[in-house]
PDB file of C-alpha atoms in Angstrom:
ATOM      1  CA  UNK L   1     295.106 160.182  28.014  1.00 45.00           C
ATOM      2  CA  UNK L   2     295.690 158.123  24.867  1.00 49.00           C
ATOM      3  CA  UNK L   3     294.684 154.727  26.472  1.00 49.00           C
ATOM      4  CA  UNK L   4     291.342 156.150  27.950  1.00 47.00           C
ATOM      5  CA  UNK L   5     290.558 157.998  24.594  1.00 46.00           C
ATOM      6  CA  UNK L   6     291.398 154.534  22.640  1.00 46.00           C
ATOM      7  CA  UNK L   7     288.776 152.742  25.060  1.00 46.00           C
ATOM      8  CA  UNK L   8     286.366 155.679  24.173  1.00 49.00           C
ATOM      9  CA  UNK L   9     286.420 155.934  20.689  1.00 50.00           C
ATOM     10  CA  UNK L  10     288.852 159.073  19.945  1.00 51.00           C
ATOM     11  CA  UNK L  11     288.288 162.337  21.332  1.00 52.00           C
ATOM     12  CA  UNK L  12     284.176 162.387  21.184  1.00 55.00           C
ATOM     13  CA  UNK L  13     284.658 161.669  25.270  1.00 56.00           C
ATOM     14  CA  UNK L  14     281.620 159.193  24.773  1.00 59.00           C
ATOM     15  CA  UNK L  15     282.464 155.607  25.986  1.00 55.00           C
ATOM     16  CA  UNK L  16     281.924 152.723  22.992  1.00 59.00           C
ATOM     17  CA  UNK L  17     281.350 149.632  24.958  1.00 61.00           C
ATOM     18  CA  UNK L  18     280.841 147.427  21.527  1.00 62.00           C
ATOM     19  CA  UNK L  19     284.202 147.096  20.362  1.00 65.00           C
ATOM     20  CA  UNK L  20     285.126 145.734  23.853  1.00 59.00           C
ATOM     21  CA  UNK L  21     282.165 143.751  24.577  1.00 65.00           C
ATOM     22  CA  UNK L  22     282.416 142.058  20.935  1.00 60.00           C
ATOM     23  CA  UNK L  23     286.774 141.009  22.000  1.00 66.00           C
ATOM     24  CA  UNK L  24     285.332 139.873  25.147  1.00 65.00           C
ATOM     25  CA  UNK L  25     282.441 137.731  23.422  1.00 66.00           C
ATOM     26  CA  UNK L  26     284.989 135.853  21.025  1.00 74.00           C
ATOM     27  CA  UNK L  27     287.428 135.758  23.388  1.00 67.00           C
ATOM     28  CA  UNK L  28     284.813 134.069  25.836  1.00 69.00           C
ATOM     29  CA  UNK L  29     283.684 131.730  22.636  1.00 67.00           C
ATOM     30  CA  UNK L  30     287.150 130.997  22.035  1.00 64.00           C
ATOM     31  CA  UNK L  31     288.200 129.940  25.151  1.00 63.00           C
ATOM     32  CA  UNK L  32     284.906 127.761  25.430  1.00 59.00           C
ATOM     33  CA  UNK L  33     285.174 125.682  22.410  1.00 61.00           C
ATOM     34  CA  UNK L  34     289.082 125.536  22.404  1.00 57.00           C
ATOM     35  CA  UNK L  35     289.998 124.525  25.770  1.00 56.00           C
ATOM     36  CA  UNK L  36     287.360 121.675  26.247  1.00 51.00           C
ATOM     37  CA  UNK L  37     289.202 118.307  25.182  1.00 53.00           C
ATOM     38  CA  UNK L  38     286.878 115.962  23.884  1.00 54.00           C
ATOM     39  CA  UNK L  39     287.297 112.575  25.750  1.00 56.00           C
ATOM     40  CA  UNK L  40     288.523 109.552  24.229  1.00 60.00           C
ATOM     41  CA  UNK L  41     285.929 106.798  23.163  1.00 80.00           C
ATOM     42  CA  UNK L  42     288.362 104.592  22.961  1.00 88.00           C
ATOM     43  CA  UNK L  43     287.905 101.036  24.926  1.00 94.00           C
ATOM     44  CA  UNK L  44     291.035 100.015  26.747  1.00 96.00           C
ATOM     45  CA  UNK L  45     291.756  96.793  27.913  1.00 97.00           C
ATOM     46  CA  UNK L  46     294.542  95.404  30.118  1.00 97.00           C
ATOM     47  CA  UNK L  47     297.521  94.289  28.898  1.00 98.00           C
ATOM     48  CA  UNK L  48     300.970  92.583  30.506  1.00 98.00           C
ATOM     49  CA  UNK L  49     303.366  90.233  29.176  1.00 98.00           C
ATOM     50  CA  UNK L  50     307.614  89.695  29.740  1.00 98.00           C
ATOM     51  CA  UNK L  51     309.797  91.096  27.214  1.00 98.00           C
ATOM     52  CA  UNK L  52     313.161  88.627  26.985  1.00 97.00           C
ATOM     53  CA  UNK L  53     316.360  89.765  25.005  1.00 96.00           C
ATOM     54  CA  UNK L  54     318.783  86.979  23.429  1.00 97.00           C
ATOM     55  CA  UNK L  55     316.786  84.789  26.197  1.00 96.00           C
ATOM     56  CA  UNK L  56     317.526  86.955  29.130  1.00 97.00           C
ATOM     57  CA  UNK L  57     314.485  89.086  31.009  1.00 97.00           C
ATOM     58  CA  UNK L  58     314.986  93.045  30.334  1.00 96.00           C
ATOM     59  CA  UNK L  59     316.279  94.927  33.146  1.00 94.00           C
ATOM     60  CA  UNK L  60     314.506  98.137  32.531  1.00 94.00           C
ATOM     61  CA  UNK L  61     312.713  99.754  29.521  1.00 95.00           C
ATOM     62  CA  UNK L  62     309.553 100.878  28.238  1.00 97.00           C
ATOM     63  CA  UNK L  63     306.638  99.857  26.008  1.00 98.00           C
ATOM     64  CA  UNK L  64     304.661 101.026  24.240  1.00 98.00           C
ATOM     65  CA  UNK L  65     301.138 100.687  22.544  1.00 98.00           C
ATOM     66  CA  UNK L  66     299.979 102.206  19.512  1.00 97.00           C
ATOM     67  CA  UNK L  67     296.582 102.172  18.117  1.00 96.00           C
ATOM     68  CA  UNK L  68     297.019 104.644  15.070  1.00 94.00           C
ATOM     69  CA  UNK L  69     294.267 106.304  15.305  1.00 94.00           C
ATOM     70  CA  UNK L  70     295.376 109.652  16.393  1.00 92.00           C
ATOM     71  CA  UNK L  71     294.865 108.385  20.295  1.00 95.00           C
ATOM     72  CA  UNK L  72     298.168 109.037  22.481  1.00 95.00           C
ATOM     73  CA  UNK L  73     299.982 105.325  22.562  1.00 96.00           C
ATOM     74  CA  UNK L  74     300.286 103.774  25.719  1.00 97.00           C
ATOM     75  CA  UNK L  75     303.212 103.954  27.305  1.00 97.00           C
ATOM     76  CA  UNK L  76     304.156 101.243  30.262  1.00 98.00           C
ATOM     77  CA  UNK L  77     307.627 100.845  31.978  1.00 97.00           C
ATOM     78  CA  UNK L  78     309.579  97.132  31.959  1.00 97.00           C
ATOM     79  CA  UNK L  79     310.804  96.361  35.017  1.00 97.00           C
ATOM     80  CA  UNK L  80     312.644  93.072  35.152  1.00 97.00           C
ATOM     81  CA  UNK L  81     311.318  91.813  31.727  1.00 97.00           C
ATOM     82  CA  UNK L  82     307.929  92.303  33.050  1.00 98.00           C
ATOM     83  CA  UNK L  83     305.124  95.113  32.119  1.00 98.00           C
ATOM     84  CA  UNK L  84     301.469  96.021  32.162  1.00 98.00           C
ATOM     85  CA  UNK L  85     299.300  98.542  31.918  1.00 97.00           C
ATOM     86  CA  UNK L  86     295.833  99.458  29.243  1.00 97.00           C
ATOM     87  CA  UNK L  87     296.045  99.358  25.919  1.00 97.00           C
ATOM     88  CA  UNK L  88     293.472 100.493  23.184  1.00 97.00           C
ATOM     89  CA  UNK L  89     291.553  97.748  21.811  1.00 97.00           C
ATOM     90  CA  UNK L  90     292.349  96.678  18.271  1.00 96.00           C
ATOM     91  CA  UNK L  91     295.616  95.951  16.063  1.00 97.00           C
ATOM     92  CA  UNK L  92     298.818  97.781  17.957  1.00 98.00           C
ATOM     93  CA  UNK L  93     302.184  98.984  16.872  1.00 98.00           C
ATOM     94  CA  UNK L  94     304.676  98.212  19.944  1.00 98.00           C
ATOM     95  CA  UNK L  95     307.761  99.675  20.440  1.00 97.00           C
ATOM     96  CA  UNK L  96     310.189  98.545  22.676  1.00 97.00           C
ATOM     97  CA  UNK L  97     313.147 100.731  23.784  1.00 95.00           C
ATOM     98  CA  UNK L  98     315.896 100.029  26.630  1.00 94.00           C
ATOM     99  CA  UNK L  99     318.453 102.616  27.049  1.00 87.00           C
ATOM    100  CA  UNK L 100     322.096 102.697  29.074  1.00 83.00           C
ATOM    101  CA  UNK L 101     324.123 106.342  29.924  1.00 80.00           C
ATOM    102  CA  UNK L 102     327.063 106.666  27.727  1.00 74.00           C
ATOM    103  CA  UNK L 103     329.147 109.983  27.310  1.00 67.00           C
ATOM    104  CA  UNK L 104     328.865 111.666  24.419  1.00 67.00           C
ATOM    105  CA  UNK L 105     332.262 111.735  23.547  1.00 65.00           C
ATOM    106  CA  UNK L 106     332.098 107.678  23.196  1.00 66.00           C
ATOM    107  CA  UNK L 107     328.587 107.815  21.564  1.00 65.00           C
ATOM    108  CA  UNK L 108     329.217 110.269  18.903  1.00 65.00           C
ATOM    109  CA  UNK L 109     333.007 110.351  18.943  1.00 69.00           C
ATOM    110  CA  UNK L 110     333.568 114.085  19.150  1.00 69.00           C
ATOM    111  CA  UNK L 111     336.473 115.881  21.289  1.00 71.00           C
ATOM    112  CA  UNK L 112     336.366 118.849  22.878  1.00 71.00           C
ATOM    113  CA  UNK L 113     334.589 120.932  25.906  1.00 73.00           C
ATOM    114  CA  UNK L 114     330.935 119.470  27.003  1.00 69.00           C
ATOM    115  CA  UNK L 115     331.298 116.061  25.209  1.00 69.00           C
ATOM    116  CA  UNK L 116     331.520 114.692  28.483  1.00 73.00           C
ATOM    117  CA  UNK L 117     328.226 115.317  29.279  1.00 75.00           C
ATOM    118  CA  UNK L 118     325.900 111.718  29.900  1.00 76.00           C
ATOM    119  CA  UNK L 119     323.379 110.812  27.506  1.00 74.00           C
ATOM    120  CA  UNK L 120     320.797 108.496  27.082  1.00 78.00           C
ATOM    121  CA  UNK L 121     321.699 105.663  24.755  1.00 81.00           C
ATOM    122  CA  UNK L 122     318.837 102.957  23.076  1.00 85.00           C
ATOM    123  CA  UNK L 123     320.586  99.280  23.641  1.00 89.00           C
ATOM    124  CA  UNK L 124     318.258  97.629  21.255  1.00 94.00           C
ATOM    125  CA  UNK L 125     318.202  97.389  17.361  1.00 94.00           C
ATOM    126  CA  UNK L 126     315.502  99.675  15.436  1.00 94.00           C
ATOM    127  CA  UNK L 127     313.360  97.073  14.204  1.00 96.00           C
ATOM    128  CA  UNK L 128     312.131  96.903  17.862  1.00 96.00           C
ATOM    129  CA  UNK L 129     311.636 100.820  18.160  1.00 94.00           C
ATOM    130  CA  UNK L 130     311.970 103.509  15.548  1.00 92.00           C
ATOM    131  CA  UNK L 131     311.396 100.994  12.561  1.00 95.00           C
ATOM    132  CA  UNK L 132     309.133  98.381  14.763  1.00 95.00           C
ATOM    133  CA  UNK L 133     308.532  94.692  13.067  1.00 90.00           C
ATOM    134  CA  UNK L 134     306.047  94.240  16.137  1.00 97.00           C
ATOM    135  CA  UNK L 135     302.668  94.503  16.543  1.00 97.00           C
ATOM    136  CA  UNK L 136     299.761  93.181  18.828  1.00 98.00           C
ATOM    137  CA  UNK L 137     296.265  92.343  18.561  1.00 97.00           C
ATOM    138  CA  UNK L 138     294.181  93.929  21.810  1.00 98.00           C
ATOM    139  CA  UNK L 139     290.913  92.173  22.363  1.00 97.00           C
ATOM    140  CA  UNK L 140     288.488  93.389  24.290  1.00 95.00           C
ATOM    141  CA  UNK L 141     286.184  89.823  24.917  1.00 92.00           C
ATOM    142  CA  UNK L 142     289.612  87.839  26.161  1.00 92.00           C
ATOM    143  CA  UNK L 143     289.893  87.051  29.685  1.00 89.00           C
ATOM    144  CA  UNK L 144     293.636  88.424  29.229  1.00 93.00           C
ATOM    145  CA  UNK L 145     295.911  90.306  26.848  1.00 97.00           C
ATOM    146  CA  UNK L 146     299.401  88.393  26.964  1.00 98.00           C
ATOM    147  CA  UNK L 147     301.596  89.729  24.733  1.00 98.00           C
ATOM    148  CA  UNK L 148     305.589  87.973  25.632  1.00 98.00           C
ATOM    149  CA  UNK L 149     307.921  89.806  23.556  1.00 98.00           C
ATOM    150  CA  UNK L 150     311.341  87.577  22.529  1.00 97.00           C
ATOM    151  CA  UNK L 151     313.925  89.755  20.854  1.00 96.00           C
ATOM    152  CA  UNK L 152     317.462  89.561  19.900  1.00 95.00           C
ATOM    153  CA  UNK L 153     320.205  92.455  20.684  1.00 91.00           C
ATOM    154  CA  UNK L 154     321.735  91.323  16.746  1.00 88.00           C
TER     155      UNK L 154
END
């Protein structure tokens, strides 16, 4: 048998066990230091506000909290212009983002089969989102992290 002689060494008929112990060590190793996440010693604090466009309390969206510093942001929904959640302490890029269903024969103005199909839409202007003007400060020695967020849909 081919696989059986491979496992052996060749043809001597004598089994080698240090070419399969030594995958298995690494392997082991590998899966030891790879798979352990280290755990984020980053302080986060709690954070809510109301998020009002051209005066009027958002419906629905999402927020969103970014420290920079290679930590996941933190994401919260907006129900009703209101939202909280935790946020990492320090300075925070926050991105706003509301979004509507529109075809996408109306969004990108394409004819044909399958431009029918719904897709998600972003209602407010870049400078809110993708290109965000906004930041926050998150303290952590504040008795509360109020950030009210008054945008315009120009």
């Amino acid at each position: 048998m081919r696989v059986l002689n491979a496992f052996r060494g060749g043809h001597s008929g004598r089994w080698r066990p240090f070419p399969v112990t030594l995958f298995l060590l690494i392997l082991g190793a590998g899966l030891a230091i790879g798979c352990g996440r280290a755990r984020s010693r980053a302080v986060r604090m709690p954070v809510r506000g109301e998020v009002l466009v051209d005066g009027k309390s958002l419906p629905r969206g999402r927020i969103s909290f970014n420290a920079m510093n290679g930590e996941p942001p933190a994401t919260m929904q907006i129900e009703n212009g209101s939202y909280a959640g935790q946020a990492i302490v320090g300075r925070n890029r926050v991105m706003i983002t509301a979004s509507k269903s529109s075809s996408m024969k109306k969004t990108m103005g394409f004819d044909g089969p399958g431009y029918d199909e719904s897709v998600e839409v972003n209602t407010l202007p870049t400078r809110y989102n993708v290109a965000t003007e906004l930041e926050a400060l998150v303290a952590e020695d504040v008795e509360e992290n109020r950030f009210d967020f008054e945008l315009s849909s120009e």
